[in-house]
mmCIF file of C-alpha atoms in Angstrom:
data_model
loop_
_atom_site.group_PDB
_atom_site.id
_atom_site.type_symbol
_atom_site.label_atom_id
_atom_site.label_comp_id
_atom_site.label_asym_id
_atom_site.label_seq_id
_atom_site.Cartn_x
_atom_site.Cartn_y
_atom_site.Cartn_z
ATOM 1 C CA ARG X 1 19.004 12.765 0.104
ATOM 2 C CA ALA X 2 15.883 10.769 -0.009
ATOM 3 C CA VAL X 3 15.168 8.957 3.005
ATOM 4 C CA ASP X 4 14.517 5.195 2.995
ATOM 5 C CA CYS X 5 11.297 3.463 4.532
ATOM 6 C CA ALA X 6 12.093 1.170 7.392
ATOM 7 C CA LEU X 7 9.115 -1.046 6.620
ATOM 8 C CA CYS X 8 9.108 -1.327 2.941
ATOM 9 C CA PRO X 9 11.193 -0.925 -0.161
ATOM 10 C CA ASN X 10 9.417 2.001 -1.914
ATOM 11 C CA LYS X 11 9.992 5.759 -1.994
ATOM 12 C CA GLY X 12 8.228 8.928 -1.915
ATOM 13 C CA GLY X 13 4.994 9.413 0.266
ATOM 14 C CA ALA X 14 4.542 10.816 3.787
ATOM 15 C CA PHE X 15 7.497 9.858 6.065
ATOM 16 C CA LYS X 16 7.887 10.353 9.885
ATOM 17 C CA GLN X 17 10.766 9.411 11.922
ATOM 18 C CA THR X 18 11.087 6.217 14.110
ATOM 19 C CA ASP X 19 12.313 6.530 17.701
ATOM 20 C CA ASP X 20 15.509 4.979 16.597
ATOM 21 C CA GLY X 21 16.548 7.604 14.179
ATOM 22 C CA ARG X 22 15.245 5.936 11.016
ATOM 23 C CA TRP X 23 12.274 6.770 8.747
ATOM 24 C CA ALA X 24 8.950 5.215 7.774
ATOM 25 C CA HIS X 25 5.895 5.932 5.595
ATOM 26 C CA VAL X 26 3.140 6.895 7.964
ATOM 27 C CA VAL X 27 0.786 4.407 6.423
ATOM 28 C CA CYS X 28 3.246 1.797 6.467
ATOM 29 C CA ALA X 29 3.131 2.496 10.363
ATOM 30 C CA LEU X 30 -0.611 2.697 10.187
ATOM 31 C CA TRP X 31 -0.906 -0.921 8.987
ATOM 32 C CA ILE X 32 1.727 -3.166 10.377
ATOM 33 C CA PRO X 33 -0.182 -4.087 13.786
ATOM 34 C CA GLU X 34 2.825 -4.102 15.891
ATOM 35 C CA VAL X 35 3.651 -0.654 15.034
ATOM 36 C CA CYS X 36 2.719 2.268 17.052
ATOM 37 C CA PHE X 37 3.244 6.113 17.194
ATOM 38 C CA ALA X 38 4.420 7.656 20.363
ATOM 39 C CA ASN X 39 2.333 10.745 20.225
ATOM 40 C CA THR X 40 -0.981 9.805 18.399
ATOM 41 C CA VAL X 41 -1.908 13.452 17.613
ATOM 42 C CA PHE X 42 1.348 14.373 15.817
ATOM 43 C CA LEU X 43 1.677 10.499 14.403
ATOM 44 C CA GLU X 44 5.427 10.738 15.665
ATOM 45 C CA PRO X 45 7.652 9.111 16.303
ATOM 46 C CA ILE X 46 7.176 5.762 15.045
ATOM 47 C CA ASP X 47 8.014 3.126 17.340
ATOM 48 C CA SER X 48 7.608 -0.627 18.418
ATOM 49 C CA ILE X 49 9.157 -1.447 15.273
ATOM 50 C CA GLU X 50 11.277 -4.133 17.301
ATOM 51 C CA HIS X 51 8.225 -5.805 18.049
ATOM 52 C CA ILE X 52 7.581 -6.787 14.538
ATOM 53 C CA PRO X 53 8.038 -10.685 14.514
ATOM 54 C CA ALA X 54 10.750 -12.218 12.292
ATOM 55 C CA ALA X 55 8.417 -14.160 10.544
ATOM 56 C CA ARG X 56 6.968 -10.853 9.000
ATOM 57 C CA TRP X 57 10.405 -9.493 7.773
ATOM 58 C CA LYS X 58 10.892 -12.780 5.965
ATOM 59 C CA LEU X 59 7.925 -12.747 3.890
ATOM 60 C CA THR X 60 7.900 -12.119 0.208
ATOM 61 C CA CYS X 61 5.667 -9.544 -1.194
ATOM 62 C CA TYR X 62 3.439 -11.039 -4.167
ATOM 63 C CA ILE X 63 3.426 -7.507 -5.999
ATOM 64 C CA CYS X 64 6.988 -6.486 -6.006
ATOM 65 C CA LYS X 65 8.341 -10.231 -5.772
ATOM 66 C CA GLN X 66 10.966 -8.806 -2.808
ATOM 67 C CA ARG X 67 11.748 -10.888 0.572
ATOM 68 C CA GLY X 68 13.394 -9.431 3.344
ATOM 69 C CA SER X 69 12.797 -5.569 2.258
ATOM 70 C CA GLY X 70 10.621 -4.363 4.671
ATOM 71 C CA ALA X 71 7.896 -6.021 6.717
ATOM 72 C CA CYS X 72 4.674 -7.202 5.052
ATOM 73 C CA ILE X 73 0.740 -7.730 6.076
ATOM 74 C CA GLN X 74 -1.366 -10.603 4.775
ATOM 75 C CA CYS X 75 -4.585 -11.068 3.346
ATOM 76 C CA HIS X 76 -7.543 -11.005 5.645
ATOM 77 C CA LYS X 77 -9.282 -13.773 4.055
ATOM 78 C CA ALA X 78 -9.302 -16.989 6.038
ATOM 79 C CA ASN X 79 -6.628 -19.410 5.056
ATOM 80 C CA CYS X 80 -4.772 -16.942 2.809
ATOM 81 C CA TYR X 81 -1.545 -16.149 3.321
ATOM 82 C CA THR X 82 -0.866 -13.935 0.205
ATOM 83 C CA ALA X 83 1.777 -11.107 1.772
ATOM 84 C CA PHE X 84 2.187 -7.623 0.414
ATOM 85 C CA HIS X 85 3.751 -4.403 1.491
ATOM 86 C CA VAL X 86 1.546 -1.581 2.590
ATOM 87 C CA THR X 87 2.699 0.742 -0.139
ATOM 88 C CA CYS X 88 2.864 -1.959 -2.752
ATOM 89 C CA ALA X 89 -1.046 -2.703 -1.847
ATOM 90 C CA GLN X 90 -1.484 0.707 -2.381
ATOM 91 C CA GLN X 91 -0.094 1.085 -5.576
ATOM 92 C CA ALA X 92 -1.882 -2.256 -6.860
ATOM 93 C CA GLY X 93 -5.022 -0.841 -5.884
ATOM 94 C CA LEU X 94 -5.714 -3.973 -3.341
ATOM 95 C CA TYR X 95 -8.839 -3.484 -0.884
ATOM 96 C CA MET X 96 -7.872 -1.869 2.311
ATOM 97 C CA LYS X 97 -10.182 -0.544 4.607
ATOM 98 C CA MET X 98 -10.088 1.177 8.016
ATOM 99 C CA GLU X 99 -13.231 1.463 10.239
ATOM 100 C CA PRO X 100 -13.883 2.678 13.812
ATOM 101 C CA VAL X 101 -15.191 0.072 16.307
ATOM 102 C CA ARG X 102 -17.069 1.178 19.152
ATOM 103 C CA GLU X 103 -17.378 -1.594 21.927
ATOM 104 C CA THR X 104 -19.274 -1.261 25.329
ATOM 105 C CA GLY X 105 -18.512 -3.794 28.167
ATOM 106 C CA ALA X 106 -18.272 -3.580 32.076
ATOM 107 C CA ASN X 107 -15.556 -1.076 32.078
ATOM 108 C CA GLY X 108 -17.211 1.320 29.806
ATOM 109 C CA THR X 109 -16.944 2.144 26.139
ATOM 110 C CA SER X 110 -13.691 1.678 24.302
ATOM 111 C CA PHE X 111 -12.821 2.721 20.726
ATOM 112 C CA SER X 112 -10.608 1.036 18.156
ATOM 113 C CA VAL X 113 -9.880 0.604 14.754
ATOM 114 C CA ARG X 114 -10.637 -2.358 12.583
ATOM 115 C CA LYS X 115 -8.092 -2.910 9.595
ATOM 116 C CA THR X 116 -8.972 -5.225 6.802
ATOM 117 C CA ALA X 117 -6.864 -5.555 3.436
ATOM 118 C CA TYR X 118 -7.240 -8.251 0.781
ATOM 119 C CA CYS X 119 -5.485 -9.327 -2.026
ATOM 120 C CA ASP X 120 -6.718 -8.998 -5.517
ATOM 121 C CA ILE X 121 -8.520 -12.393 -5.615
ATOM 122 C CA HIS X 122 -10.208 -11.706 -2.461
ATOM 123 C CA THR X 123 -11.264 -8.408 -2.805
ATOM 124 C CA PRO X 124 -14.947 -8.315 -1.539
ATOM 125 C CA PRO X 125 -17.523 -8.208 -4.265
ATOM 126 C CA GLY X 126 -18.749 -4.817 -5.402
ATOM 127 C CA SER X 127 -15.710 -3.094 -3.660
ATOM 128 C CA ALA X 128 -14.148 -0.085 -5.830
ATOM 129 C CA ARG X 129 -10.280 -0.685 -6.267
ATOM 130 C CA PRO X 130 -8.918 2.633 -7.790
ATOM 131 C CA LEU X 131 -5.216 2.301 -8.720
ATOM 132 C CA ALA X 132 -3.475 4.149 -6.025
ATOM 133 C CA GLY X 133 -0.156 5.770 -5.568
ATOM 134 C CA VAL X 134 2.547 5.194 -2.635
ATOM 135 C CA GLY X 135 1.084 8.346 -1.342
ATOM 136 C CA GLY X 136 -2.655 7.492 -1.577
ATOM 137 C CA ALA X 137 -3.211 9.783 -4.310
ATOM 138 C CA SER X 138 -5.215 8.163 -7.465
ATOM 139 C CA MET X 139 -2.699 6.960 -10.307
ATOM 140 C CA GLY X 140 -5.492 6.500 -12.865
ATOM 141 C CA SER X 141 -8.420 4.300 -13.532
ATOM 142 C CA SER X 142 -8.154 0.368 -12.822
ATOM 143 C CA ASN X 143 -9.115 -0.390 -16.240
ATOM 144 C CA SER X 144 -6.469 1.364 -18.229
ATOM 145 C CA GLU X 145 -3.576 -0.615 -20.211
ATOM 146 C CA GLY X 146 -6.252 -3.335 -21.526
ATOM 147 C CA GLU X 147 -7.449 -4.555 -18.119
ATOM 148 C CA LEU X 148 -11.021 -5.931 -17.929
ATOM 149 C CA GLU X 149 -13.860 -4.073 -16.859
ATOM 150 C CA ASP X 150 -16.503 -5.674 -14.364
ATOM 151 C CA ASP X 151 -18.983 -5.318 -17.329
ATOM 152 C CA ASP X 152 -17.088 -7.650 -19.423
ATOM 153 C CA GLU X 153 -17.726 -10.583 -17.216
ATOM 154 C CA PRO X 154 -20.127 -13.377 -18.322
ATOM 155 C CA SER X 155 -23.598 -13.081 -16.946
ATOM 156 C CA LEU X 156 -24.618 -16.038 -14.760
ATOM 157 C CA GLY X 157 -28.342 -14.952 -15.562
ATOM 158 C CA GLN X 158 -28.135 -16.588 -18.985
ATOM 159 C CA ASP X 159 -29.192 -19.925 -20.047
ATOM 160 C CA GLU X 160 -25.433 -21.394 -20.334
ATOM 161 C CA ASP X 161 -24.114 -23.764 -18.128
ATOM 162 C CA SER X 162 -23.185 -21.755 -15.136
ATOM 163 C CA LYS X 163 -20.382 -23.933 -14.370
ATOM 164 C CA GLY X 164 -18.703 -23.285 -17.483
ATOM 165 C CA TRP X 165 -19.301 -19.341 -16.982
ATOM 166 C CA SER X 166 -17.823 -19.743 -13.432
ATOM 167 C CA SER X 167 -14.723 -21.237 -14.996
ATOM 168 C CA GLU X 168 -14.446 -18.652 -17.561
ATOM 169 C CA ARG X 169 -15.076 -15.857 -15.004
ATOM 170 C CA ALA X 170 -12.176 -17.343 -12.711
ATOM 171 C CA LYS X 171 -10.018 -17.400 -15.938
ATOM 172 C CA ARG X 172 -10.478 -13.843 -16.498
ATOM 173 C CA ALA X 173 -10.009 -12.775 -13.017
ATOM 174 C CA LYS X 174 -6.875 -14.166 -12.695
ATOM 175 C CA ALA X 175 -5.633 -12.503 -15.844
ATOM 176 C CA LYS X 176 -6.780 -9.226 -14.827
ATOM 177 C CA SER X 177 -4.898 -9.726 -11.387
ATOM 178 C CA ARG X 178 -1.803 -10.901 -13.370
ATOM 179 C CA LEU X 179 -2.024 -7.852 -15.462
ATOM 180 C CA LYS X 180 -2.890 -5.492 -12.442
ATOM 181 C CA MET X 181 0.305 -6.631 -10.496
ATOM 182 C CA LYS X 182 2.564 -6.614 -13.547
ATOM 183 C CA ARG X 183 1.553 -2.813 -13.918
ATOM 184 C CA ALA X 184 2.279 -1.968 -10.163
ATOM 185 C CA ARG X 185 5.522 -4.057 -10.051
ATOM 186 C CA LYS X 186 6.772 -1.970 -13.119
ATOM 187 C CA ILE X 187 5.769 1.422 -11.767
ATOM 188 C CA LEU X 188 7.173 0.708 -8.208
ATOM 189 C CA ALA X 189 10.597 -0.510 -9.810
ATOM 190 C CA GLU X 190 10.729 2.792 -11.773
ATOM 191 C CA ARG X 191 10.204 4.808 -8.682
ATOM 192 C CA ARG X 192 12.989 2.946 -6.758
ATOM 193 C CA ALA X 193 15.153 3.416 -9.537
ATOM 194 C CA ALA X 194 14.457 7.000 -10.290
ATOM 195 C CA ALA X 195 16.703 9.715 -8.844
ATOM 196 C CA PRO X 196 15.155 12.106 -6.179
ATOM 197 C CA VAL X 197 14.295 15.723 -7.354
ATOM 198 C CA VAL X 198 16.243 18.259 -5.753
ATOM 199 C CA SER X 199 15.338 21.927 -5.767
ATOM 200 C CA VAL X 200 18.290 24.059 -6.103
ATOM 201 C CA PRO X 201 17.566 28.028 -5.245
ATOM 202 C CA CYS X 202 18.611 30.208 -8.282
ATOM 203 C CA ILE X 203 19.936 33.588 -6.748
ATOM 204 C CA PRO X 204 20.024 36.716 -8.863
ATOM 205 C CA PRO X 205 23.637 38.111 -9.476
ATOM 206 C CA HIS X 206 22.539 41.407 -8.078
ATOM 207 C CA ARG X 207 21.146 39.773 -4.938
ATOM 208 C CA LEU X 208 24.180 37.427 -4.435
ATOM 209 C CA SER X 209 26.412 40.489 -4.921
ATOM 210 C CA LYS X 210 24.321 42.569 -2.002
ATOM 211 C CA ILE X 211 24.729 39.280 0.250
ATOM 212 C CA THR X 212 28.490 39.134 0.052
ATOM 213 C CA SER X 213 28.984 42.706 0.452
ATOM 214 C CA ASN X 214 27.263 42.536 3.772
#
């Protein structure tokens, strides 16, 4: 049967087994800060899930609206506590970036990875936000189903009152965000409800007869 992720409610994507016999998305393990990989080359097994604080399990994902189904991460913006599952964020096309960091100190040079993820409202200006699937593959352009293009936003360089334009831009941005989250929520719900695809081998009668005769 299809396995369930210990860190989110979503199906599909690349899974690895955890050190306690469960399964989890590789991408979930990469983004949840307390989680590690026992073998960083093969990225398995996933461990340290027990180190995830209880508060993280109680967060409500603002995309799928589920609480207590997996562990959420939060927006990187200061004073924004918007929470979301890693795979929900991927499906919604939220800004998520990993970049290597090199630090030189008294004990030599060390390398780490900086991870930043933002909710839809606080996405850095000019950042591309493709709508990605649970497995990371593109699921279509971000302006589908009537979503607003950035070019549709009012220009602040015009002579109109800038405060009025700012208010209009904020309203359009919120409308765009609501539409995007609604679409992602629908897709994720459909995937969770879908029956897993099972491949059944078909053996020709003559081959089956030969196998049974031996």
